[in-house]
PDB file of C-alpha atoms in Angstrom:
ATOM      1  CA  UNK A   1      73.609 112.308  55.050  1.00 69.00           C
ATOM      2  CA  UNK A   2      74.483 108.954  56.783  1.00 81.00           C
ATOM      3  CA  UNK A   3      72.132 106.169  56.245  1.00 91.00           C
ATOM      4  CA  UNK A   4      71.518 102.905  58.378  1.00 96.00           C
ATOM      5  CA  UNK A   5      69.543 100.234  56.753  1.00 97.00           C
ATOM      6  CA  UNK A   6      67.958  97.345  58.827  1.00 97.00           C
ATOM      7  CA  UNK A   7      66.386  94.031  57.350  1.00 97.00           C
ATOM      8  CA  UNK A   8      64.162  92.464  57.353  1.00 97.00           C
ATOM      9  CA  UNK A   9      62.112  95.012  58.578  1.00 96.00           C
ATOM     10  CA  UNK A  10      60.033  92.144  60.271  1.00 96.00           C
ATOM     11  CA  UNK A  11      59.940  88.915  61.263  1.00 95.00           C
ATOM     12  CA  UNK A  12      58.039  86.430  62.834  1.00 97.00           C
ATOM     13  CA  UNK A  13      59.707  83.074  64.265  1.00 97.00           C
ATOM     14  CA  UNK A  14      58.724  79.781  65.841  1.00 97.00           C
ATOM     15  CA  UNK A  15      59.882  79.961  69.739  1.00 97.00           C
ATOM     16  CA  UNK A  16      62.971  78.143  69.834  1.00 97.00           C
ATOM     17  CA  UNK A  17      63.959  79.040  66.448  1.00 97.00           C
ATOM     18  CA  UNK A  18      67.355  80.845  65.697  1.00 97.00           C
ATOM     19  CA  UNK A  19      67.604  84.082  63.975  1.00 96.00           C
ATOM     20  CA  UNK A  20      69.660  86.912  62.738  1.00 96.00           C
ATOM     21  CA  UNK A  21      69.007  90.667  61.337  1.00 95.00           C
ATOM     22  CA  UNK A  22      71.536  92.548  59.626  1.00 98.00           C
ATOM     23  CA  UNK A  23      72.441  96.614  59.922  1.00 98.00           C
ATOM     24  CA  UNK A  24      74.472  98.147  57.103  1.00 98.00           C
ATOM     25  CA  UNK A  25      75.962 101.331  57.792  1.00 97.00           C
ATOM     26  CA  UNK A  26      78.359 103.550  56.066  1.00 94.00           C
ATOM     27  CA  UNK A  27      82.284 101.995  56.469  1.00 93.00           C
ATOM     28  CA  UNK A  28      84.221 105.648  56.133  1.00 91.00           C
ATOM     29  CA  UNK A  29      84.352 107.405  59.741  1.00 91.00           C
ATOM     30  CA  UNK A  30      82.672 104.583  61.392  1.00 92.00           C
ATOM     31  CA  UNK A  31      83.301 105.244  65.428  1.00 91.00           C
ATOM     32  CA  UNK A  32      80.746 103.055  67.076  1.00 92.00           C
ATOM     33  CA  UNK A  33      77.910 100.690  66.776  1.00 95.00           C
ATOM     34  CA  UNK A  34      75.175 100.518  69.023  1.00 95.00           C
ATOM     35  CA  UNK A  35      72.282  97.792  69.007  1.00 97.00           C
ATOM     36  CA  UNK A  36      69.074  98.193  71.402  1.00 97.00           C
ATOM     37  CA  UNK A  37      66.188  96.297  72.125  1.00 97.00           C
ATOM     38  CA  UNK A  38      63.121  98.334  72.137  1.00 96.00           C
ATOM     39  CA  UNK A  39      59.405  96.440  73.595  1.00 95.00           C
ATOM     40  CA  UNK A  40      56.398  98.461  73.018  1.00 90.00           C
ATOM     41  CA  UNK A  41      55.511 101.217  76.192  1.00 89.00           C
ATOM     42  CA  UNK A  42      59.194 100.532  77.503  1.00 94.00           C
ATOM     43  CA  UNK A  43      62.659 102.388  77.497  1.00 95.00           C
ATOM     44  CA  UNK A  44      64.510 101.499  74.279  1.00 95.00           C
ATOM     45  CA  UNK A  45      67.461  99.129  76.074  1.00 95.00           C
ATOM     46  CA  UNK A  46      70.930  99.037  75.370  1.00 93.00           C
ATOM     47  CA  UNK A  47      72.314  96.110  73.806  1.00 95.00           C
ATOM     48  CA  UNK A  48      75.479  96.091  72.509  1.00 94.00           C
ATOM     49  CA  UNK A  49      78.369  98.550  71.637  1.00 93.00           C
ATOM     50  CA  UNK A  50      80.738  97.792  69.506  1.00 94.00           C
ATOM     51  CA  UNK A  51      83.891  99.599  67.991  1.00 92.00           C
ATOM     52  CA  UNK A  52      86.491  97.207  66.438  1.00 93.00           C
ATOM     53  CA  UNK A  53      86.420  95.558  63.610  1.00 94.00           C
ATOM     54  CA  UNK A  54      86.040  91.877  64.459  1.00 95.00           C
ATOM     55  CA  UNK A  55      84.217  92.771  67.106  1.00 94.00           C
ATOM     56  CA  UNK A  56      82.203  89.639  69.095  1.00 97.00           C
ATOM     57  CA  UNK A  57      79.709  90.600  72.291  1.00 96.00           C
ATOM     58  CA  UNK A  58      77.280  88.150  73.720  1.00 97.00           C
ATOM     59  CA  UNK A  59      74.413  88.663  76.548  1.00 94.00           C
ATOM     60  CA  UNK A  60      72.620  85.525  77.249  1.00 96.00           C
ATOM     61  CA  UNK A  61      71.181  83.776  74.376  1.00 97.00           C
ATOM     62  CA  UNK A  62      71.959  87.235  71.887  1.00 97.00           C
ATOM     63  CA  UNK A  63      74.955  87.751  70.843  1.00 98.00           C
ATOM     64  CA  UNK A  64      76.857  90.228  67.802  1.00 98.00           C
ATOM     65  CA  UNK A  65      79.630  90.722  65.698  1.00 98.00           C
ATOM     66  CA  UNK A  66      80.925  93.833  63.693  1.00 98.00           C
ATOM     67  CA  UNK A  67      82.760  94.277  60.255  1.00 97.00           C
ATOM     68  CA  UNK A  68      83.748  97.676  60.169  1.00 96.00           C
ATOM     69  CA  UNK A  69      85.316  97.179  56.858  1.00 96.00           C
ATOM     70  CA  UNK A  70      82.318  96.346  54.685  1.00 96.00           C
ATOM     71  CA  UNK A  71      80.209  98.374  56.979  1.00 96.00           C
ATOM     72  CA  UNK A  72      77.865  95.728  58.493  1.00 97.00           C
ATOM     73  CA  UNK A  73      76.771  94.035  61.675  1.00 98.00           C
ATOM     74  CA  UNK A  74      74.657  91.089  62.979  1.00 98.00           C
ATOM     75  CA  UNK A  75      72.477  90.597  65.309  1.00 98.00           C
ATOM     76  CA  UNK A  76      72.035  86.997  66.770  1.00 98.00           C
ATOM     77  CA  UNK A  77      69.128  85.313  68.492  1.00 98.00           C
ATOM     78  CA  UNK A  78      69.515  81.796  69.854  1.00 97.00           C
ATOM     79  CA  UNK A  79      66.588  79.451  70.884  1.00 97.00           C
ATOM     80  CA  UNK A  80      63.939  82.691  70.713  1.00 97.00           C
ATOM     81  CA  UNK A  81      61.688  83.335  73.155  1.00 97.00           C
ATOM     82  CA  UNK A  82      58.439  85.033  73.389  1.00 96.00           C
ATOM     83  CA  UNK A  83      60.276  87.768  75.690  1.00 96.00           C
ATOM     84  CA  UNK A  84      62.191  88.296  72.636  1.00 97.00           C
ATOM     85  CA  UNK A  85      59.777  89.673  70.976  1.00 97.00           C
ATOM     86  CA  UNK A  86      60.689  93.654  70.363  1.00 97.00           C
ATOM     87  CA  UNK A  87      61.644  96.049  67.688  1.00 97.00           C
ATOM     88  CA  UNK A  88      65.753  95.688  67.031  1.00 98.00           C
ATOM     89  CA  UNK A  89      67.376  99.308  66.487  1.00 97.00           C
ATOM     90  CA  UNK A  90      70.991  99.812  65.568  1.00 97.00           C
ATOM     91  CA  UNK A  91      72.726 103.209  65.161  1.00 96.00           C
ATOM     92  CA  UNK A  92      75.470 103.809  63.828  1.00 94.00           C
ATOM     93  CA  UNK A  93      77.945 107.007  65.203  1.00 91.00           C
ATOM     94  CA  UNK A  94      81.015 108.579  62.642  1.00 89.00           C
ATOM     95  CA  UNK A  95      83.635 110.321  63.181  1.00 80.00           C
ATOM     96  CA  UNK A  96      84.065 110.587  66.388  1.00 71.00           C
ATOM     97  CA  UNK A  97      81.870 110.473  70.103  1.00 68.00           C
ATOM     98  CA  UNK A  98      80.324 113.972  69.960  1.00 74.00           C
ATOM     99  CA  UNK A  99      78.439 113.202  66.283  1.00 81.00           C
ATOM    100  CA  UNK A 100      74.813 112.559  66.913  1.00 86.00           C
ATOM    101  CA  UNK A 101      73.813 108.553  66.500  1.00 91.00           C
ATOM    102  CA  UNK A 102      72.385 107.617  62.977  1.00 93.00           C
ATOM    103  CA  UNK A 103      69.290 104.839  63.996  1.00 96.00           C
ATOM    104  CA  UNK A 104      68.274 102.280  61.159  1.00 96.00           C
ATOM    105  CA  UNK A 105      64.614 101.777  60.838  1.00 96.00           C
ATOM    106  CA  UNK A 106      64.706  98.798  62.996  1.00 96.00           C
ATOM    107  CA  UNK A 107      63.315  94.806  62.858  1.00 97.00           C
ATOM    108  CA  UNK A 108      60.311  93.978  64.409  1.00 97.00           C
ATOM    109  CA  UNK A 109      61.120  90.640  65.447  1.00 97.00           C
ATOM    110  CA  UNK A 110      57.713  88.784  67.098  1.00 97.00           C
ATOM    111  CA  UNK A 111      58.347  84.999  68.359  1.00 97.00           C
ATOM    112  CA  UNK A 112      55.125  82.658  68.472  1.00 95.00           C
ATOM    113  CA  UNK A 113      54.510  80.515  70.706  1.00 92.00           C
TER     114      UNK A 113
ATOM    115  CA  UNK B   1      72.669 103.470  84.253  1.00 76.00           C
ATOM    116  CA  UNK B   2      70.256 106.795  84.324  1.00 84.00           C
ATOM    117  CA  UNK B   3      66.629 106.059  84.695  1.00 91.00           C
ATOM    118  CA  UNK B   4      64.472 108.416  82.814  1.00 95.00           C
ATOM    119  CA  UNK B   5      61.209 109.369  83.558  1.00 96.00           C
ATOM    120  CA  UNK B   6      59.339 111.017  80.675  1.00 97.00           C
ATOM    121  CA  UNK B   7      55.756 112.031  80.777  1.00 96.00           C
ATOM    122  CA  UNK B   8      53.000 111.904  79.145  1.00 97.00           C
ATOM    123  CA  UNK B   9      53.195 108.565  78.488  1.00 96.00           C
ATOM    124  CA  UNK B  10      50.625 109.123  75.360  1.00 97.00           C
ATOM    125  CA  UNK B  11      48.436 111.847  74.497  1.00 97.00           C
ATOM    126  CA  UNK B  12      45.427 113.060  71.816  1.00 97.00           C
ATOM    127  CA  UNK B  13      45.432 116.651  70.994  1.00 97.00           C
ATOM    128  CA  UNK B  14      43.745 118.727  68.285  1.00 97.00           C
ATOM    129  CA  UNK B  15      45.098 120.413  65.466  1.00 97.00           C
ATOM    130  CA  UNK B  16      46.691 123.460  65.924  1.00 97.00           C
ATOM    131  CA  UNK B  17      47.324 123.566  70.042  1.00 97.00           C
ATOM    132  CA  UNK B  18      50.609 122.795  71.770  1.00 98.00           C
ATOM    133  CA  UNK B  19      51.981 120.133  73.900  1.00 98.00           C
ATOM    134  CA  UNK B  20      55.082 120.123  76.150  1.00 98.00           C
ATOM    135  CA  UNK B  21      56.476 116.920  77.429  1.00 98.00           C
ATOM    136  CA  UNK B  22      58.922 116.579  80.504  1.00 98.00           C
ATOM    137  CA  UNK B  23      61.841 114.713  80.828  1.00 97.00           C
ATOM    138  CA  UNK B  24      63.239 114.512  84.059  1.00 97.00           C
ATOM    139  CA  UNK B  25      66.578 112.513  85.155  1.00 95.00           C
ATOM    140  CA  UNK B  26      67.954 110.282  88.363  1.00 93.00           C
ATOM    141  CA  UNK B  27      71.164 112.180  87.739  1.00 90.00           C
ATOM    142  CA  UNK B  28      73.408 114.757  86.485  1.00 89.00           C
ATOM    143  CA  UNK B  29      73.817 114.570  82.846  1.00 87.00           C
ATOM    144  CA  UNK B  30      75.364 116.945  80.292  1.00 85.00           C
ATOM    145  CA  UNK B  31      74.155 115.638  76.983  1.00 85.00           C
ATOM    146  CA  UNK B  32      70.591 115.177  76.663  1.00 92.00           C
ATOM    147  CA  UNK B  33      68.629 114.691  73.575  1.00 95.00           C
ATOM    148  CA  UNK B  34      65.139 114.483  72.237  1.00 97.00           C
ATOM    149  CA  UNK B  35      64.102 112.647  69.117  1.00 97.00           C
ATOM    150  CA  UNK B  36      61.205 111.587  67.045  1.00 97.00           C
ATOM    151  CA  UNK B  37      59.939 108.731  65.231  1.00 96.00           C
ATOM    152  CA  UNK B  38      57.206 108.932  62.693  1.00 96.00           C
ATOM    153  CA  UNK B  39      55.227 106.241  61.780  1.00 93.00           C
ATOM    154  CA  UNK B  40      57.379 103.237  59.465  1.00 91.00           C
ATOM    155  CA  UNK B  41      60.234 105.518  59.793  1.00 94.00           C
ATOM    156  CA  UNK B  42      64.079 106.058  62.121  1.00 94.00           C
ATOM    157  CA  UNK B  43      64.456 107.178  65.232  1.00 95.00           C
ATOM    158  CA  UNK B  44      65.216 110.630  64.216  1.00 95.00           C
ATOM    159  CA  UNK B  45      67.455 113.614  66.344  1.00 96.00           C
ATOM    160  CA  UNK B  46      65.717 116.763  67.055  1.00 97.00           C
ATOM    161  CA  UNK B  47      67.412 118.951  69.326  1.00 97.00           C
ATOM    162  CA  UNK B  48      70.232 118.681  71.867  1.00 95.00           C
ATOM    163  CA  UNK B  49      69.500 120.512  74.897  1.00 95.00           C
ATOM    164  CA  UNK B  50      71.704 122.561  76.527  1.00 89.00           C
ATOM    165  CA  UNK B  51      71.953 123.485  79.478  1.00 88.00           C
ATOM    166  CA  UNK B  52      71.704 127.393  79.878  1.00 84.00           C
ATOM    167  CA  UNK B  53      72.022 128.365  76.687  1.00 87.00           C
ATOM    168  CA  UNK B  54      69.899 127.675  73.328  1.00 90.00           C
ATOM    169  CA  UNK B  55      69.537 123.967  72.274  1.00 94.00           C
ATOM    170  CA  UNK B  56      71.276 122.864  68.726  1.00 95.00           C
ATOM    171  CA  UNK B  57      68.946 121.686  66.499  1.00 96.00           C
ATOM    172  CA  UNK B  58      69.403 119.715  63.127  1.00 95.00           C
ATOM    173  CA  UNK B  59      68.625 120.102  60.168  1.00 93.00           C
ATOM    174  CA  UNK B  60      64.900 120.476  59.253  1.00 94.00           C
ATOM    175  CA  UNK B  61      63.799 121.045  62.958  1.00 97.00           C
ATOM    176  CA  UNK B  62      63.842 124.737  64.195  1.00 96.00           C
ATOM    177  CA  UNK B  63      62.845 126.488  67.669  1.00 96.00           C
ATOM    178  CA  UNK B  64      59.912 128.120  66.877  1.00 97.00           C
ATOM    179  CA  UNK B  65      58.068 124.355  66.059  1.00 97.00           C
ATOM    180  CA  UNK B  66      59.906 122.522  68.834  1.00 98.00           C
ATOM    181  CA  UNK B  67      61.173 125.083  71.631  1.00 97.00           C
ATOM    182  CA  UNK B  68      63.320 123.263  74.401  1.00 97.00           C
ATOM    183  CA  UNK B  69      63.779 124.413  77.881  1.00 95.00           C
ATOM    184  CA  UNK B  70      66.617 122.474  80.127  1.00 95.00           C
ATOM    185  CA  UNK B  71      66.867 124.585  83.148  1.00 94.00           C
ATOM    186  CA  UNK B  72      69.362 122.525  84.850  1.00 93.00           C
ATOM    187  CA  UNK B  73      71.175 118.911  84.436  1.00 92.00           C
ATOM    188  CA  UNK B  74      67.955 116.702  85.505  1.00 94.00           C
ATOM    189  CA  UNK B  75      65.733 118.558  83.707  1.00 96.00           C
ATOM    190  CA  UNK B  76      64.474 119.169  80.283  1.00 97.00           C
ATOM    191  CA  UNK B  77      61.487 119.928  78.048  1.00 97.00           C
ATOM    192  CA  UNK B  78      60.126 119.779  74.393  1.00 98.00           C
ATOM    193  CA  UNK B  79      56.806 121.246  73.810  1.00 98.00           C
ATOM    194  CA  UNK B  80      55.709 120.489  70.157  1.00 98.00           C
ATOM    195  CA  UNK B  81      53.988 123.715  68.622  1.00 98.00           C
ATOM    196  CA  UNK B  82      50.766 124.091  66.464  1.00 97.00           C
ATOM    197  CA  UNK B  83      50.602 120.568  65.707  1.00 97.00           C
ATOM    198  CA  UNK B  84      49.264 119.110  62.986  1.00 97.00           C
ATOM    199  CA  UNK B  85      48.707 115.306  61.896  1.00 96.00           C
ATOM    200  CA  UNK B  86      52.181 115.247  60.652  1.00 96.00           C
ATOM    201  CA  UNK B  87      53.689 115.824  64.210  1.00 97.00           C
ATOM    202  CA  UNK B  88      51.696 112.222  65.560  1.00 97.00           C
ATOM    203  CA  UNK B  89      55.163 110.458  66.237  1.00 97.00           C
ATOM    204  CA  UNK B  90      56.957 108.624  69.274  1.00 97.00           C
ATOM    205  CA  UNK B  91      58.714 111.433  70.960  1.00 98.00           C
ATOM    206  CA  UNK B  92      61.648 109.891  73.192  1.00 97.00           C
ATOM    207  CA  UNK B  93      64.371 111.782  75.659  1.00 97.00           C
ATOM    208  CA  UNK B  94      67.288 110.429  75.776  1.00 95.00           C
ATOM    209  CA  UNK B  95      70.585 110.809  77.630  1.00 93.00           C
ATOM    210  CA  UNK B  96      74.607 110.197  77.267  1.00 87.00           C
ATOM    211  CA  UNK B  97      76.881 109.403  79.870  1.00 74.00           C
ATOM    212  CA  UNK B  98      80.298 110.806  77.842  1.00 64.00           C
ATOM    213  CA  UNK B  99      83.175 108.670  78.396  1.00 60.00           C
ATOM    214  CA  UNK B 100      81.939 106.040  80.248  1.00 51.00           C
ATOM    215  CA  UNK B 101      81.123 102.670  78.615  1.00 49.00           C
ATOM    216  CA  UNK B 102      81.524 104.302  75.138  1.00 63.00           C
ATOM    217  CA  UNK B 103      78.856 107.021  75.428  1.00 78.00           C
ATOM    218  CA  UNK B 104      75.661 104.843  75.541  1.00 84.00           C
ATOM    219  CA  UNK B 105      72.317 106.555  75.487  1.00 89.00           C
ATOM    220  CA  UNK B 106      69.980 105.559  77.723  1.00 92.00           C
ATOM    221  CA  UNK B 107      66.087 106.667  76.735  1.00 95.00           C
ATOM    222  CA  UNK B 108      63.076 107.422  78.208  1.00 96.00           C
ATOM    223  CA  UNK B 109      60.222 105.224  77.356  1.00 96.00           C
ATOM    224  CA  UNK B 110      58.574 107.704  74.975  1.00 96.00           C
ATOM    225  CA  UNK B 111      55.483 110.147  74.252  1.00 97.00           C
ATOM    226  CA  UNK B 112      52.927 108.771  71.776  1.00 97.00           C
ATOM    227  CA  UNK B 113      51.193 111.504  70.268  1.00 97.00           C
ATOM    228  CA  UNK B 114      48.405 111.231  67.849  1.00 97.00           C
ATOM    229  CA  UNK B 115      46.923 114.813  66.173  1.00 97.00           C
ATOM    230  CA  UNK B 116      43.428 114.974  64.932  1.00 96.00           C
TER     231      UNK B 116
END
């Protein structure tokens, strides 16, 4: 059974602050990486896909990076927002695209004011 | 990107009865999926559901608790059976566009179900 771990599992910044989250997922059959963005009431939104090791996306002020090797990603904030605030999922997906996506637990990130 | 539009949004129901939720699609999709997330814990697969023939279910969900209909490629539905307290859990469709932009899912924004 594959098993994504997410930390911290919350988090609570000062707007304007920088911050990261980590997802650890198993290294052997890794295909993809996905990272969403889910708000409360709303449509969990796609973030990020990544597949490479080395991989590097950015989307405005978030940005990501992959190490397929040691089975690990991060998640970026820069300059956080209030807007930011959301629960952080990341799934992992092995061997191959027809296996189902494996979801971490998620990090409730909440930016104050 | 599909739009999903899943409904109820939230619902209270009583021990013991049965609710269906809908999930219905802006486009033709083949894979479409329904999870769950309990309180504190991952979003977790149910049931792919196929279209015209029996969905495939993993392990430790079976057809008899959560039957699925998807009667054509817009369309599906879960309906959660005999609930009990346990089943109170976010219950999200989802769907896949295969091949294109490395099979993202795109979700619906959820069922919130609480059992008394």
């Amino acid at each position: 059974i594959l098993n994504v771990e997410q930390s911290p599992q919350s988090l609570h910044v000062q707007e304007g602050d920088s911050t990261n989250f980590t997802c650890s997922f198993p290294s052997s059959n890794f295909y993809a990486l996905h990272w969403y963005r889910w708000e409360t009431a709303k449509s969990p939104e796609a973030l990020f896909v990544m597949t490479l090791n080395g991989d590097e996306k950015k989307k405005g002020r978030i940005s990501a990076t992959l190490n397929t090797k040691e089975g690990y990603s991060y998640l970026y904030i820069k300059g956080s927002q209030p807007e930011d605030s959301a629960t952080y999922l990341c799934a992992s997906r092995h061997s191959g695209g027809n296996t189902p996506l494996v979801f971490g637990k998620g990090t409730r990130l909440s930016v104050i004011a | 990107s599909a739009v999903i539009s899943q409904k109820p949004s939230r619902d209270i129901c009583q021990r013991g009865t049965s609710l269906t939720i809908q999930c219905q699609v802006d486009s033709q999709v083949t894979m479409m999926f329904w999870y769950r997330q309990q309180p504190g814990q991952s979003l977790t697969l149910i049931a792919t559901a196929n279209q015209g023939s029996e969905a495939t279910y993993e392990s430790g969900f079976v057809i008899d608790k959560f039957p699925i209909s998807r009667p054509n490629l817009t369309f599906s539905t879960l309906t959660v059976s005999n609930m009990s307290p346990e089943d109170s859990s976010i219950y999200l469709c989802s769907v896949e566009e295969a091949g294109v932009a490395k099979n993202i899912q795109y979700f619906g924004a959820g069922t919130r179900l609480s059992v008394l």
